[in-house]
mmCIF file of C-alpha atoms in Angstrom:
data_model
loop_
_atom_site.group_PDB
_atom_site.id
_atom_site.type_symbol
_atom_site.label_atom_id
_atom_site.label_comp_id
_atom_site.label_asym_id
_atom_site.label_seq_id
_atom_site.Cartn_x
_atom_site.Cartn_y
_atom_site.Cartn_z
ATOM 1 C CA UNK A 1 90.185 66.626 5.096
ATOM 2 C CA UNK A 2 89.401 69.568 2.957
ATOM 3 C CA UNK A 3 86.091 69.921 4.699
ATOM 4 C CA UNK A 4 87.652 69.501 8.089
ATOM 5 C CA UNK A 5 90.059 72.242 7.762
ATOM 6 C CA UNK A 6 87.295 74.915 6.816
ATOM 7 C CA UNK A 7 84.990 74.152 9.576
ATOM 8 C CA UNK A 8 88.053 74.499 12.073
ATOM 9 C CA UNK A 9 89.093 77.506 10.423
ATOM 10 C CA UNK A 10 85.196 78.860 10.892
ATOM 11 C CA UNK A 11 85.549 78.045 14.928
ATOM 12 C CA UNK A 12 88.572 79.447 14.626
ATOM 13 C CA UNK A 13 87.545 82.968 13.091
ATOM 14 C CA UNK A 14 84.260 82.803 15.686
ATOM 15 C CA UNK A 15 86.960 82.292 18.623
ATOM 16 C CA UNK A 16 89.270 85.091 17.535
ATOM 17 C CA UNK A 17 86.372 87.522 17.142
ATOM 18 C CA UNK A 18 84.763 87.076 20.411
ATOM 19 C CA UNK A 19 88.399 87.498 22.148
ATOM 20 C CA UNK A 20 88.510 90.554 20.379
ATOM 21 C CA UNK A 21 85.861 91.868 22.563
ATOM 22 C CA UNK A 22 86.124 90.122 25.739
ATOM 23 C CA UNK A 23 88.918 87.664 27.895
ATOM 24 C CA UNK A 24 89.615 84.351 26.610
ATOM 25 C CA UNK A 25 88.481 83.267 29.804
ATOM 26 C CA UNK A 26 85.248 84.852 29.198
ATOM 27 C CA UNK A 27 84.038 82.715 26.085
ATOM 28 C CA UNK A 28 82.574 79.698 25.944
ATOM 29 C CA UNK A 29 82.102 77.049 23.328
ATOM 30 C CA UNK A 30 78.478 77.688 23.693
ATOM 31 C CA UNK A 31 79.427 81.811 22.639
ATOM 32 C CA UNK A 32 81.842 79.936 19.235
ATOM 33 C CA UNK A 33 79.349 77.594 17.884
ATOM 34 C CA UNK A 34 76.792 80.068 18.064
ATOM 35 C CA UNK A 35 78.855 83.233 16.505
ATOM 36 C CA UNK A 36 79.432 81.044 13.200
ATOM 37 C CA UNK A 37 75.763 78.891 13.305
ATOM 38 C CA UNK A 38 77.325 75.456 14.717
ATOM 39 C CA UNK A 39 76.505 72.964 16.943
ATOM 40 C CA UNK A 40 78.384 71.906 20.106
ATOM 41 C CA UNK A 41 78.647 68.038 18.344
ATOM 42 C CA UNK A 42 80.288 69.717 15.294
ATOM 43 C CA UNK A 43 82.526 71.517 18.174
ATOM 44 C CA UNK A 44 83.714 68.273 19.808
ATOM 45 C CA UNK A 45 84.013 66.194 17.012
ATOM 46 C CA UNK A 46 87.079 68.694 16.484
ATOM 47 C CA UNK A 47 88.296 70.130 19.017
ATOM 48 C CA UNK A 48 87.894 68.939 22.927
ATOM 49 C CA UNK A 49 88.295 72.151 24.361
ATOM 50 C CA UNK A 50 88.158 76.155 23.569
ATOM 51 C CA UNK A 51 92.042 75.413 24.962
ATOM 52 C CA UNK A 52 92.514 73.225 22.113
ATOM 53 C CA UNK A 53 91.333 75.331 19.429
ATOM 54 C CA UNK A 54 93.302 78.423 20.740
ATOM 55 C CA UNK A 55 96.419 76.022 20.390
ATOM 56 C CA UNK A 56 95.357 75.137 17.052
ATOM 57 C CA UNK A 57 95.195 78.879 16.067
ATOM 58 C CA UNK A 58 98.534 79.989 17.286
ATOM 59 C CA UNK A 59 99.802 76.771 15.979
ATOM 60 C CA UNK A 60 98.918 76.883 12.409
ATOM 61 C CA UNK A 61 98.168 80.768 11.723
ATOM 62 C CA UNK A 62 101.056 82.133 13.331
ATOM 63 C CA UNK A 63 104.361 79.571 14.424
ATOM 64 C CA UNK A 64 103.841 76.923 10.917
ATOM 65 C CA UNK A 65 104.351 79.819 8.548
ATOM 66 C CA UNK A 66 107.337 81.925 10.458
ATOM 67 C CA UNK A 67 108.793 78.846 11.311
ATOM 68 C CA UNK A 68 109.729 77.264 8.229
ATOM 69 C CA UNK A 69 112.458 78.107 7.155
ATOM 70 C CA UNK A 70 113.549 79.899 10.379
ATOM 71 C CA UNK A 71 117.640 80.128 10.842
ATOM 72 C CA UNK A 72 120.035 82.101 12.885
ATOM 73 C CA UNK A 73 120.216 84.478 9.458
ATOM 74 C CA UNK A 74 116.512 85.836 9.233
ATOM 75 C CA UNK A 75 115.149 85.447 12.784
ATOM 76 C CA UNK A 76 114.915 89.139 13.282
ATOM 77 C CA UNK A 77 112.912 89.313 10.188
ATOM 78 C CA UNK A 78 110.782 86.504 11.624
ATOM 79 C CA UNK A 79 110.251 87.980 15.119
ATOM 80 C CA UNK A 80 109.322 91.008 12.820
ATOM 81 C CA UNK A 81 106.746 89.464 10.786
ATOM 82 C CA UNK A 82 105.626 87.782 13.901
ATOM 83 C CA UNK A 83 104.926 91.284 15.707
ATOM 84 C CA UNK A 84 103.010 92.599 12.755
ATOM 85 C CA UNK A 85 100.402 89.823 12.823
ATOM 86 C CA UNK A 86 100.212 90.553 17.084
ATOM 87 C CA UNK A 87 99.831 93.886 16.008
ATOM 88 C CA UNK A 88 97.229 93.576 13.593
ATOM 89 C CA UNK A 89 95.167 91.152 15.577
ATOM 90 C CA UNK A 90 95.982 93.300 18.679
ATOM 91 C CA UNK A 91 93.242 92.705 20.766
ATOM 92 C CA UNK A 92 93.300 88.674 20.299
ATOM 93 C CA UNK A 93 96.279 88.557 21.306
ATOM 94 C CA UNK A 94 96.051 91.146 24.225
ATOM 95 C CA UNK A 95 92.940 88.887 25.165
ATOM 96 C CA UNK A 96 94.472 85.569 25.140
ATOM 97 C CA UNK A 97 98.290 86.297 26.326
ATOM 98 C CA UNK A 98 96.411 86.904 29.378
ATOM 99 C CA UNK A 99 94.811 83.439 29.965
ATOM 100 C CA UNK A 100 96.345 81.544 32.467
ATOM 101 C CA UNK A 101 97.534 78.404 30.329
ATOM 102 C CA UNK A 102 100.297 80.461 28.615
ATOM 103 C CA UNK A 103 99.609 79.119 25.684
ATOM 104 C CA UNK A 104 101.752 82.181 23.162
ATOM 105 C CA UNK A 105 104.484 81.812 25.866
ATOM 106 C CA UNK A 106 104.917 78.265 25.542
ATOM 107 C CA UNK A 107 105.098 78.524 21.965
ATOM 108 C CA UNK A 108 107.396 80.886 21.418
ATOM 109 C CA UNK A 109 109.439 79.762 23.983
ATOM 110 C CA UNK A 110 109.589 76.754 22.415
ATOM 111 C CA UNK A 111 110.646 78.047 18.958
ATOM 112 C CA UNK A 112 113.166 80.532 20.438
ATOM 113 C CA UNK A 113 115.177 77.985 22.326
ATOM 114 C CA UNK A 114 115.249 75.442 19.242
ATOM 115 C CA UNK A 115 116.653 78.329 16.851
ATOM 116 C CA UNK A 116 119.268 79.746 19.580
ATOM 117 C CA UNK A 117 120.183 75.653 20.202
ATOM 118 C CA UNK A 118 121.320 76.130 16.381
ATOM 119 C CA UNK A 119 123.108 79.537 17.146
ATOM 120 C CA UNK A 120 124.851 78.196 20.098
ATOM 121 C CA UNK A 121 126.163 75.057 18.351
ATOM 122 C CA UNK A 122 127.016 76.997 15.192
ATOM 123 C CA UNK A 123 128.943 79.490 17.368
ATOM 124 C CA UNK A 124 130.789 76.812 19.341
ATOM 125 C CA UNK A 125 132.858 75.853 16.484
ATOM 126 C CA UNK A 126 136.229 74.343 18.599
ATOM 127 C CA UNK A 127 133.457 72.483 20.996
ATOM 128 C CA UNK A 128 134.324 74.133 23.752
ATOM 129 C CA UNK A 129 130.661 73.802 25.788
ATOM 130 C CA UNK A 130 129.210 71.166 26.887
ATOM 131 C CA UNK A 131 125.793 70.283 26.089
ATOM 132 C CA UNK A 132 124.470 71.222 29.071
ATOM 133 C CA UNK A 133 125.715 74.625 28.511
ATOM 134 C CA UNK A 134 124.698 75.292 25.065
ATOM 135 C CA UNK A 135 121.459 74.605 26.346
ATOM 136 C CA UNK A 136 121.648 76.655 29.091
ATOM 137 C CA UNK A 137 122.700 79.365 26.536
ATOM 138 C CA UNK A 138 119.631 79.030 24.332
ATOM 139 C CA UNK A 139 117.339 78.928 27.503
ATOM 140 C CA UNK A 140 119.205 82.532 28.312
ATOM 141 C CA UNK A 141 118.426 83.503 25.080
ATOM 142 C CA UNK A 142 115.413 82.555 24.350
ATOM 143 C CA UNK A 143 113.678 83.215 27.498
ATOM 144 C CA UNK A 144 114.768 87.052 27.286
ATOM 145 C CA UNK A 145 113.402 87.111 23.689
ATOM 146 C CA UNK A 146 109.899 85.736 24.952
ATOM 147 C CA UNK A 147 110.048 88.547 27.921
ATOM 148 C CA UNK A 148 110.519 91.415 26.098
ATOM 149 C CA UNK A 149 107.623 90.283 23.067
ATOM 150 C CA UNK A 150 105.256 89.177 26.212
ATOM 151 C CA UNK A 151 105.865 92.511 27.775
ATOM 152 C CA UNK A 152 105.718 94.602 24.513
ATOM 153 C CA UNK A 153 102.428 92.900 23.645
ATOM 154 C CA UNK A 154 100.892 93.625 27.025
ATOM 155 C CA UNK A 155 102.159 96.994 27.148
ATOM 156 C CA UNK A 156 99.741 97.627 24.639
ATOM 157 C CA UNK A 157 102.648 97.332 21.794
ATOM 158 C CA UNK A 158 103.224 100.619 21.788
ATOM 159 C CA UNK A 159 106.874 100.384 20.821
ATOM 160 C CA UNK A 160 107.558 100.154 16.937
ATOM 161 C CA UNK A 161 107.540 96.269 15.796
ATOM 162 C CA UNK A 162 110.780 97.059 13.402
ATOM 163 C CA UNK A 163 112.558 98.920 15.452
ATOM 164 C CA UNK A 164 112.316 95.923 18.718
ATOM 165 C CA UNK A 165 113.298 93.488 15.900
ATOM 166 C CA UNK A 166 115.607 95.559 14.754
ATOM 167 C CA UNK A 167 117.614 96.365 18.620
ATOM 168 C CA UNK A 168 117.089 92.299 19.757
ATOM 169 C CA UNK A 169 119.027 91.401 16.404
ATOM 170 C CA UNK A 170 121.602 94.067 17.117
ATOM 171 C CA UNK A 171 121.815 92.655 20.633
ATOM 172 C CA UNK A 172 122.362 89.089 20.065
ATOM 173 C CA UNK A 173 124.833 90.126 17.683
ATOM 174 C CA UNK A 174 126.669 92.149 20.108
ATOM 175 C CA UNK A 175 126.585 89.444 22.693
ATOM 176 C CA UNK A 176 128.161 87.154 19.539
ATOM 177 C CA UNK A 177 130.832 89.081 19.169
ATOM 178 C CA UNK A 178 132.072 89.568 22.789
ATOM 179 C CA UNK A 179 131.834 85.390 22.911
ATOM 180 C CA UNK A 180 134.215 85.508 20.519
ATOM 181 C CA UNK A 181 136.060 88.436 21.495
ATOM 182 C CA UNK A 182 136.671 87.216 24.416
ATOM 183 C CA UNK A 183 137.453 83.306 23.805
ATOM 184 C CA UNK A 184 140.246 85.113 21.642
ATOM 185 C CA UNK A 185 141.692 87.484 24.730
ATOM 186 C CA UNK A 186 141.785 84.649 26.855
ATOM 187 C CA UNK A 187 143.679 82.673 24.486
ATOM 188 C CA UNK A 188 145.831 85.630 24.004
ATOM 189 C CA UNK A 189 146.915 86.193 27.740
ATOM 190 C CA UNK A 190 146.886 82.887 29.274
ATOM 191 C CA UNK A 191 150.462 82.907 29.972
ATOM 192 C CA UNK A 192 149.982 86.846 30.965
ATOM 193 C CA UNK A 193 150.324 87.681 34.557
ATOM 194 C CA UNK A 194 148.735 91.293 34.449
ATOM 195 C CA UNK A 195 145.218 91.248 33.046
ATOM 196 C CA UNK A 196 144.406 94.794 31.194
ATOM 197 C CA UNK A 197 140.592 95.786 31.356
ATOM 198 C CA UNK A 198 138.386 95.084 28.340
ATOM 199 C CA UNK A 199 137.956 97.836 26.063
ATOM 200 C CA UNK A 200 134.274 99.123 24.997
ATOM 201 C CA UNK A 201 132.402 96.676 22.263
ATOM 202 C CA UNK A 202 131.936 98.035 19.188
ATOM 203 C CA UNK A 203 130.665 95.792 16.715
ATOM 204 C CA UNK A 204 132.077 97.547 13.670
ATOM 205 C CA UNK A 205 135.416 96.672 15.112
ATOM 206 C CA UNK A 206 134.935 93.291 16.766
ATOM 207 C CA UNK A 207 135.128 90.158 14.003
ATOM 208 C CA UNK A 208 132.446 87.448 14.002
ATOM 209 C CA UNK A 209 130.054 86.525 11.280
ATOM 210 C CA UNK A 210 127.712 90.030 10.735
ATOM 211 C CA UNK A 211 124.461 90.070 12.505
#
């Protein structure tokens, strides 16, 4: 097993240093096996595809570690830490966001929507969604989340990685508190006849758990 992990790790340190330089698209398994001195047999007995190997990477290298202990609490810090390893493989990334499998996409997608699932439950204390709802609500989420880090990435990440972790958090958090602020107005006027306008959200003034 030991053995099996380094040689994928080799392919996978060929793969990410050809994207570097060129598309995704544009590499081969012929161009991996020959950047780190293997053979195509020692390829396949691993991997069945350059698509499979790309998951592999994105699986173990970046979504295992910022996933594991992953809650509503430390996300930001997570989408943070997760920026700063785009950022420091920048052109891998850049190179392989734009393959046409969506491979990044689908992953973080996918670990968005199970941590907002969480949010949305933890939120819904009196059960007042259904489940069809909350999950609509953690789609809403989490597919914003994914477009902004998709677009940030190929916009060349240009914009500061703490600071976007920093305004998302602050966002969610806003959106938070105006759930709750206004489950509580509507329980407040129910039996009013003359609705008064919402005031501005602040969320130094608004209650809810901090953000």
């Amino acid at each position: 097993m030991a053995n099996a992990n380094i040689t994928k790790r080799e392919l996978a340190e060929s793969l990410k240093r050809l994207v570097s330089e060129r598309l995704f698209e544009h590499v081969t398994v012929g161009d991996i096996v020959k950047e780190c001195g293997m053979n195509r047999q020692t390829f396949y007995y691993h991997f069945s595809d350059k698509y499979e190997l790309l998951d592999w990477i994105y699986y173990n290298e970046t979504f295992v570690p910022l996933t594991a202990d992953i809650s509503f609490g430390n996300w930001d810090e997570k989408l943070y830490e997760l920026l700063r390893i785009m950022r420091r493989n920048k052109a891998f990334y850049m190179n392989t966001i734009k393959c046409s499998n969506n491979f990044f996409e689908e992953y973080l997608l996918k670990m968005l929507t199970t941590l907002f699932e969480t949010a949305v439950e933890d939120l819904d204390v009196r059960g007042q969604l259904s489940a069809d709802k909350k999950m609509l609500a953690s789609k809403i989420f989490a597919h914003g989340l994914t477009g902004v880090v998709i677009e940030w990435a190929m916009g060349g990440m240009k914009g500061d990685e703490k600071a976007l972790a920093q305004n998302m958090k602050e966002l969610v958090g806003n959106i938070e508190r105006l759930s709750y602020y206004i489950y509580q107005y509507k329980k407040d006027v129910v039996t009013e006849t003359v609705i008064p306008s919402i005031p501005s959200i602040l969320p130094e003034i608004l209650p809810g758990r901090e953000a």
